[in-house]
Tab-separated table of C-alpha atoms and ligand atoms in Angstrom:
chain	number	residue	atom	x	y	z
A	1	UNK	CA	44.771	35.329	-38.218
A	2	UNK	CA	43.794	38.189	-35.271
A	3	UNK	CA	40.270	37.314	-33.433
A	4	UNK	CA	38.391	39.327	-31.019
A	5	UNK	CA	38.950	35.641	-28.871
A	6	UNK	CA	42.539	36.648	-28.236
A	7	UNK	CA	41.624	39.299	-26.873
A	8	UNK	CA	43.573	39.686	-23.005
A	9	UNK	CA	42.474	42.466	-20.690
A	10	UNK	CA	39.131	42.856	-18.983
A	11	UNK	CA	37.181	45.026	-21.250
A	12	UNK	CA	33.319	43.975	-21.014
A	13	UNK	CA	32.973	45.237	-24.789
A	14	UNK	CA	35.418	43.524	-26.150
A	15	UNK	CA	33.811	40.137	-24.707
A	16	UNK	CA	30.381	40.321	-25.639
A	17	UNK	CA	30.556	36.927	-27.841
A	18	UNK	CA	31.496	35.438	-24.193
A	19	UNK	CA	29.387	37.855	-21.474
A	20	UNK	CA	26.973	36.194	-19.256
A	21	UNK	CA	22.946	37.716	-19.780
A	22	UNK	CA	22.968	39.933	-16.872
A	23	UNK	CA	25.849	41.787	-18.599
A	24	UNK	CA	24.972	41.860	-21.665
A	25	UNK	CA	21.288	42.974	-20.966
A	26	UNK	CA	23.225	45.675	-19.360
A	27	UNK	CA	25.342	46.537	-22.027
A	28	UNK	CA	22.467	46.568	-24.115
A	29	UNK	CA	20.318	48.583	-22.046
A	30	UNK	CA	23.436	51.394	-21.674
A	31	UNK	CA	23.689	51.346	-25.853
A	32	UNK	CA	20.132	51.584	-25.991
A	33	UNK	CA	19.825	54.619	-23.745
A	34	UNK	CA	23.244	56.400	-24.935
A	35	UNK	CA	21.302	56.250	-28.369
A	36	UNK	CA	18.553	58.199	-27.555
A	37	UNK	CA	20.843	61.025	-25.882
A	38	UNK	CA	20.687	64.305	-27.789
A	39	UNK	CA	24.684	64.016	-27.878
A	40	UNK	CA	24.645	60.565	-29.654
A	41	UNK	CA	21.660	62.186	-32.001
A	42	UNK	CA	23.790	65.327	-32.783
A	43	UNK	CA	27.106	63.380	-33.363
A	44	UNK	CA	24.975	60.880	-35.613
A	45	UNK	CA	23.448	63.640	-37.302
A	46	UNK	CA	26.519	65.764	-37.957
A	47	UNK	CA	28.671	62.807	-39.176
A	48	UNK	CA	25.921	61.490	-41.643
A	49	UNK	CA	24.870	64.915	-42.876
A	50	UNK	CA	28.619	65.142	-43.859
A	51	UNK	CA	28.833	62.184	-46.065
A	52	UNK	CA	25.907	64.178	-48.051
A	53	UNK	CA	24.362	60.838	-49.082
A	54	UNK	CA	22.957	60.580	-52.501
A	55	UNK	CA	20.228	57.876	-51.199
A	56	UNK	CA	22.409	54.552	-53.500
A	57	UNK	CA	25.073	54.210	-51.317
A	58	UNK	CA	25.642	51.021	-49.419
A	59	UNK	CA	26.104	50.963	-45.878
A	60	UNK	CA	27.469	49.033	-42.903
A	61	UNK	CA	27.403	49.478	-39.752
A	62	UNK	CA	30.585	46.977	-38.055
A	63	UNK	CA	30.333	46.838	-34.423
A	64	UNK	CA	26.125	47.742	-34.288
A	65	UNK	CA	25.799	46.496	-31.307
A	66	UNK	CA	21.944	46.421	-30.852
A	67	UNK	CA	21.840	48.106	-33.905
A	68	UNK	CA	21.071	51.603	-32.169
A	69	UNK	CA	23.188	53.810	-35.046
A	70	UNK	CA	21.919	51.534	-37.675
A	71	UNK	CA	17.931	52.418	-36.718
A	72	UNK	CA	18.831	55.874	-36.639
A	73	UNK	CA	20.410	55.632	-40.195
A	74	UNK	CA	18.236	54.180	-41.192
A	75	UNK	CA	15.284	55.869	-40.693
A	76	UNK	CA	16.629	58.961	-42.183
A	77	UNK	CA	14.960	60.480	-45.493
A	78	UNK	CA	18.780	60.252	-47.287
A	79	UNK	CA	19.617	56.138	-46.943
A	80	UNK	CA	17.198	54.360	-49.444
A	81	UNK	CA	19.107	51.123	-49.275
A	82	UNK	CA	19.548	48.294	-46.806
A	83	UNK	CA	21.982	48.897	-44.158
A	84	UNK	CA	24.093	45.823	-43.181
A	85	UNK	CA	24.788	45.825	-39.098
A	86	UNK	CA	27.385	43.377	-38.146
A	87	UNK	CA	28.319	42.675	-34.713
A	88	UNK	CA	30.595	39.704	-32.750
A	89	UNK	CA	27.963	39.115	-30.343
A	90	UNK	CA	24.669	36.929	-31.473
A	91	UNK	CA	22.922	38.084	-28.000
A	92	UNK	CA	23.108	41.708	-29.495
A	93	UNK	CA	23.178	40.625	-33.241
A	94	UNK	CA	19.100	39.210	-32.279
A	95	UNK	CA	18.391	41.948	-29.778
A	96	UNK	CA	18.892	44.721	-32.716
A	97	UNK	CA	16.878	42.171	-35.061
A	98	UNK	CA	13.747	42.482	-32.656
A	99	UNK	CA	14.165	46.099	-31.997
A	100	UNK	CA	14.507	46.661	-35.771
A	101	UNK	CA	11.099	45.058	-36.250
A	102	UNK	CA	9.285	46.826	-32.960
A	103	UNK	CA	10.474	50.090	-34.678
A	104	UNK	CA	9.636	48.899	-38.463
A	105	UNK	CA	12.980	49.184	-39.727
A	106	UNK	CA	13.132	45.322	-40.542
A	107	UNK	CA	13.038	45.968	-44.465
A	108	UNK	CA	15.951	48.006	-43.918
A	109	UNK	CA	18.810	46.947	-42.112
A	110	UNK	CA	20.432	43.045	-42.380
A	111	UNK	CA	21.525	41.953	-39.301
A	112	UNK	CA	24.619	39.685	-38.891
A	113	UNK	CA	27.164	37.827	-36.967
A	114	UNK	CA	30.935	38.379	-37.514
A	115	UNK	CA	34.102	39.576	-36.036
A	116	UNK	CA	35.568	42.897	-37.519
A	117	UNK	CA	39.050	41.771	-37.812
A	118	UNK	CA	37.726	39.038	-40.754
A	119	UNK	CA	34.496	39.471	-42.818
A	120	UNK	CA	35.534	37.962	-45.502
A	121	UNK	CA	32.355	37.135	-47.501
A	122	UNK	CA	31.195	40.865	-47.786
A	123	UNK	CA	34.412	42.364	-49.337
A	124	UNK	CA	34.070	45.119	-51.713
A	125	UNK	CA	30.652	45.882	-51.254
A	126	UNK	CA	30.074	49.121	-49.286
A	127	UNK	CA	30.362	52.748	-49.834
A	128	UNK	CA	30.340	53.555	-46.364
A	129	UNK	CA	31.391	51.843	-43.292
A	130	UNK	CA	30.579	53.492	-39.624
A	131	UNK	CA	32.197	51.935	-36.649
A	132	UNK	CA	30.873	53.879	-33.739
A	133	UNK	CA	32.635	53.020	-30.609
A	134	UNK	CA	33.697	50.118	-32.220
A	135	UNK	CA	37.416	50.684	-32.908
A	136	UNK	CA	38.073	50.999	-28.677
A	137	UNK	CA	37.353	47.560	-28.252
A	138	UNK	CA	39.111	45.575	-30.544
A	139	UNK	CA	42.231	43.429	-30.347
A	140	UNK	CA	43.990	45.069	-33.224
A	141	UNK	CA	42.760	48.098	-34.843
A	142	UNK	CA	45.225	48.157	-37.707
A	143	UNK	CA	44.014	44.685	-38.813
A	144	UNK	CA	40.382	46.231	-38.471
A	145	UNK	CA	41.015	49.379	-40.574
A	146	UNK	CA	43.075	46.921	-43.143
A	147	UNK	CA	39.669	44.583	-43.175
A	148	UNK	CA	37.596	48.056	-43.675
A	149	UNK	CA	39.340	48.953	-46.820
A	150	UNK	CA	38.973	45.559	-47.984
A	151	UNK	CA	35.173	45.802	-47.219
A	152	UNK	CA	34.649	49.289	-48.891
A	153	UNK	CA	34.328	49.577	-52.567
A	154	UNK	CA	37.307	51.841	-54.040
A	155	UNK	CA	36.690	55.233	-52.935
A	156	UNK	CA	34.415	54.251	-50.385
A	157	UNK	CA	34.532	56.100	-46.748
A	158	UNK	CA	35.141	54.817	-43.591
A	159	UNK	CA	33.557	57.107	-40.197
A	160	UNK	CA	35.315	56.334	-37.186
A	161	UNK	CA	33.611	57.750	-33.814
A	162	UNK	CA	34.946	56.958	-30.560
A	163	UNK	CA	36.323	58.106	-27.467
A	164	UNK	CA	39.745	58.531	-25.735
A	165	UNK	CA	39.193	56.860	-23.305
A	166	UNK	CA	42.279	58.149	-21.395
A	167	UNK	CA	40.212	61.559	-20.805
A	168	UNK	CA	37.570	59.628	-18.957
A	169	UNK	CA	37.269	60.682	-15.458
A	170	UNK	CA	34.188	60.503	-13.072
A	171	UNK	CA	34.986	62.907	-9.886
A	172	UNK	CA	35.151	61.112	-6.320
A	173	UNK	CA	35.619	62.358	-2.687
A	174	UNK	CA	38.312	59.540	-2.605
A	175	UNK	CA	41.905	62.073	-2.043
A	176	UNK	CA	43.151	61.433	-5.557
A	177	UNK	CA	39.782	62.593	-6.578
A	178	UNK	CA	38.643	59.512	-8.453
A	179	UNK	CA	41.977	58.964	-10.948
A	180	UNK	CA	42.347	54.915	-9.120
A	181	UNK	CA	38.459	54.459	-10.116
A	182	UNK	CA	38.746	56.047	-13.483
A	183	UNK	CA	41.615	53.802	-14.317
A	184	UNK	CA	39.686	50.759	-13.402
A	185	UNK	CA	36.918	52.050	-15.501
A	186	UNK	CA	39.041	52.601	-18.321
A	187	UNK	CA	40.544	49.309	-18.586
A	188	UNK	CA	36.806	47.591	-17.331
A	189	UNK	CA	34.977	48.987	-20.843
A	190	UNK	CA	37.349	49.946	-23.544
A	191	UNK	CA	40.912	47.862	-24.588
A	192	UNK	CA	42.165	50.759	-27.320
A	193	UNK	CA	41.778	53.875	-24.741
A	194	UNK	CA	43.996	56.124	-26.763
A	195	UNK	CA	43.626	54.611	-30.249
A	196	UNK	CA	41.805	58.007	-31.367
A	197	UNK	CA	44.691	60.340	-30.744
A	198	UNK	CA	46.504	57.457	-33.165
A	199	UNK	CA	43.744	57.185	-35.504
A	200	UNK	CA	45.027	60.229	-38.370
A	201	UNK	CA	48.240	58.133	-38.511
A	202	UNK	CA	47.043	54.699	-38.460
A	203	UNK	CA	44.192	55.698	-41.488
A	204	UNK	CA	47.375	57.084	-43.433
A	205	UNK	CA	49.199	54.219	-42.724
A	206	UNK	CA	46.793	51.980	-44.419
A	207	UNK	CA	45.714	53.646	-47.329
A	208	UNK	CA	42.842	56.226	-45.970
A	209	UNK	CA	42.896	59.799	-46.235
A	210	UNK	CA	41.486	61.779	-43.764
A	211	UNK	CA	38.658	64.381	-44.733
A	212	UNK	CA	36.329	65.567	-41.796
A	213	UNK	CA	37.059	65.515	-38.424
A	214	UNK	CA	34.836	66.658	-35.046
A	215	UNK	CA	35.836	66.371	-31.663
A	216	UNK	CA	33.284	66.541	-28.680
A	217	UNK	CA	33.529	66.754	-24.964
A	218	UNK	CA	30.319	64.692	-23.158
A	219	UNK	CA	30.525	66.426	-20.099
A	220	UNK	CA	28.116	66.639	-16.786
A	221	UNK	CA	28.924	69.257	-14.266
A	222	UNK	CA	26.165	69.146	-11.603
A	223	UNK	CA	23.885	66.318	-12.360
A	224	UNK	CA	24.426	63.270	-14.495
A	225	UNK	CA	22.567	63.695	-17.935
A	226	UNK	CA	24.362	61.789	-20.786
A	227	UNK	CA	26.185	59.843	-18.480
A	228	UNK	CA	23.529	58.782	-16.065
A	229	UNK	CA	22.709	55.833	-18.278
A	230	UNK	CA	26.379	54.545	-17.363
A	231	UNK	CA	25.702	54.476	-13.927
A	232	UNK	CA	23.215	51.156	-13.489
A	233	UNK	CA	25.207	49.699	-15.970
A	234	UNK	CA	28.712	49.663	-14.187
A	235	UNK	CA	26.826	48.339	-11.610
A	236	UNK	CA	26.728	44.979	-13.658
A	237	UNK	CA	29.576	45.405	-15.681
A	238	UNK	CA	32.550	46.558	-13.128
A	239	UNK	CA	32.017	43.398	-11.224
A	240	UNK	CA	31.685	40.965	-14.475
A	241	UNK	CA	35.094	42.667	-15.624
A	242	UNK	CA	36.753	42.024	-12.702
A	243	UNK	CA	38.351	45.060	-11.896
A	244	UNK	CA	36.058	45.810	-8.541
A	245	UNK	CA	33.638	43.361	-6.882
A	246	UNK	CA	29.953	43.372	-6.415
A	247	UNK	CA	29.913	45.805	-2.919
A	248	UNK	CA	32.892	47.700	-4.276
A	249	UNK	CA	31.107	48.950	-7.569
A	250	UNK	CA	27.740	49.097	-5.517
A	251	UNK	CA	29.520	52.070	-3.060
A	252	UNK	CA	30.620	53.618	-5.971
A	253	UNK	CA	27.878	53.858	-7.859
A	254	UNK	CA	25.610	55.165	-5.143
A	255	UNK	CA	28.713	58.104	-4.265
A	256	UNK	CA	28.244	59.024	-7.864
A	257	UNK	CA	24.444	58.939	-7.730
A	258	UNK	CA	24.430	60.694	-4.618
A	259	UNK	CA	26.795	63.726	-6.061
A	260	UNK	CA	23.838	64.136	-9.285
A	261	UNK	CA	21.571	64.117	-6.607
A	262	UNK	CA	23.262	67.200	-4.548
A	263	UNK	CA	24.517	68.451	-7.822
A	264	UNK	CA	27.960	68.032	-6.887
A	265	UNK	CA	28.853	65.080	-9.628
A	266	UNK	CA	31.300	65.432	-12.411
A	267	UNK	CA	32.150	63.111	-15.544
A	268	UNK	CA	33.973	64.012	-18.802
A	269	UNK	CA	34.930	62.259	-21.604
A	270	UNK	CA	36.356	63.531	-24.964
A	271	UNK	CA	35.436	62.031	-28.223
A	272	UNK	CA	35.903	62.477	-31.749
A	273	UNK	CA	34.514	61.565	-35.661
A	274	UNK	CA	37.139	61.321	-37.908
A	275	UNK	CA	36.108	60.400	-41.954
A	276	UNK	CA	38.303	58.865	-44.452
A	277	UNK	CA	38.309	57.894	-47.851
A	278	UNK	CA	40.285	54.464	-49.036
A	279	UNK	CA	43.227	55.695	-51.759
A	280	UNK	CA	44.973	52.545	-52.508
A	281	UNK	CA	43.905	49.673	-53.393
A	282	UNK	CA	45.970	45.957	-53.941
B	1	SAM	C1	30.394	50.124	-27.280
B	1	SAM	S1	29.582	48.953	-28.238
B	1	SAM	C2	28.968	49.933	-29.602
B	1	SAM	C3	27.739	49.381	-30.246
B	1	SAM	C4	27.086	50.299	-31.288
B	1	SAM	N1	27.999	50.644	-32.346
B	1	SAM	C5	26.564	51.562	-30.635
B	1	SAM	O1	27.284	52.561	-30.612
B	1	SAM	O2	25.437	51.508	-30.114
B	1	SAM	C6	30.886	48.048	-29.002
B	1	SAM	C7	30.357	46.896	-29.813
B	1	SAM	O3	31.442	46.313	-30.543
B	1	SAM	C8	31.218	44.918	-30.601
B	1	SAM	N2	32.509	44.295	-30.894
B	1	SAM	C9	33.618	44.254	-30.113
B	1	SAM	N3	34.621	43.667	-30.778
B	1	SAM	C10	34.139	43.332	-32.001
B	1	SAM	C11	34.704	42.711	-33.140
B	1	SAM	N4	35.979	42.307	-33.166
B	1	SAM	N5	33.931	42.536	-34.232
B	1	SAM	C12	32.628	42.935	-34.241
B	1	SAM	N6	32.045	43.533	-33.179
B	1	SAM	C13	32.792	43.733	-32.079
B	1	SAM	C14	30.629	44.586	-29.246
B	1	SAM	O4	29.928	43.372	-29.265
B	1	SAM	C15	29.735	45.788	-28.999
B	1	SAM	O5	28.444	45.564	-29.472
């Protein structure tokens, strides 16, 4: 059977059920912040208002995280039921339990532990499933789409939103203009980095057919704005990844702060929502 434990490579995302605290309070502080971005709210907003919810459906959210989507779903006029919010790590599965009761959202979302490659005990029981930058991090995302339509009722719909990762480039002085440092950070926080330019074929390959789709580019020319959250945060997680050490990340960091600062710095990332609906069932 495929675990998220077999996972090789050093993405920090992929290894939450393993990270030490100081990364993980970093991850959790980046997810946190990323949340609260007008991007994240408008990409939330567009792919939910799409689904035109009738209030009934059942939802989970695999791969929550600190539960940052789920909140926002759930405090929307259009989902009356519980939302269930599944994640592999139990540091972020009990941060999004106490941020779900500082916001009053406790009554409606179910937080739990579980890896998305195997959740067996909920099968057939959701309308919708979300995975929001879920799908980038996980060991095998046909196993994880094969495990969605086994966790969605028949007919239910799956939302994928992620990015491709491969388009992720921060701007450096360095002469190649940054392309060593966004490799590093490529492999450092994402393990699928191309798995959305895949994703129409792998949904048709396992029974989904694809009915909305939105792409996005998150980019900051001048100052840092939706990425700016990032920057603290590689701090942390560059070094626990391996791929640069403490000092190395710290210079980094501080070139990039210093180019928002003189309005010089540029990052860019595409992304995309694609929505499916299960066909075939066993
Ligand atoms: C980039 S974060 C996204 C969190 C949340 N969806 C959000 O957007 O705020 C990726 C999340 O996937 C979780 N994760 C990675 N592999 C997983 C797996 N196999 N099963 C369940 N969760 C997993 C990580 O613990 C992490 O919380």
């Amino acid at each position: 059977m495929v675990s998220q434990k077999q996972l090789k490579g050093p993405d920090v995302f992929g290894r939450t059920f393993a990270a030490d605290e100081k990364s993980l309070l970093a991850i959790a502080s980046r997810l946190e912040a990323r949340a609260k971005h007008r991007f994240f709210q408008k990409v939330v907003d567009e792919y939910v208002n799409a689904l035109e919810l009738k209030g009934h459906e059942s939802v989970l959210d695999l791969g929550c995280g600190t539960g940052a989507i789920a909140r926002m779903i759930a405090s929307r006029d259009d989902c009356k039921e519980r939302i269930t919010a599944i994640d592999i790590s139990p540091y972020l599965v009990e941060t999004g339990k106490r941020l779900a009761s500082e916001e009053g959202l406790s009554h409606k979302i179910d937080f739990l532990t579980g890896d998305a490659h195997s959740i067996i005990e909920l099968q057939g029981q959701f309308d919708v499933l979300i995975m929001h930058t879920l799908v980038s991090h996980v060991v095998d995302p046909v196993t994880v789409l094969q495990e969605a339509r086994r966790l969605l009722r028949p007919g239910g719909r799956l939302v994928i939103f992620d990015g491709d990762f491969d388009s992720l480039t921060y701007a450096t002085d360095a002469p190649d203009g940054g392309a060593e440092t966004d490799r590093l950070q490529a492999i450092a926080g994402h393990t699928q980095g191309r798995v959305m330019r895949l994703m129409p074929r792998l949904l048709s390959d396992q029974g989904f057919s694809l009915e909305w789709s939105r792409a996005y580019v998150a980019a900051d020319i001048g100052r840092a704005d939706f990425w700016s959250s990032t920057l603290p945060a590689l701090r942390v997680l560059l070094p626990s990844s391996g791929v640069m050490s403490e000092l190395e990340a710290s210079e980094y960091v501080d070139k990039l702060e210093s180019a928002s600062s003189s309005n010089t710095f540029f990052a860019s990332c595409n992304f995309y929502t694609m929505i499916a609906r299960g066909t075939i069932w066993d």
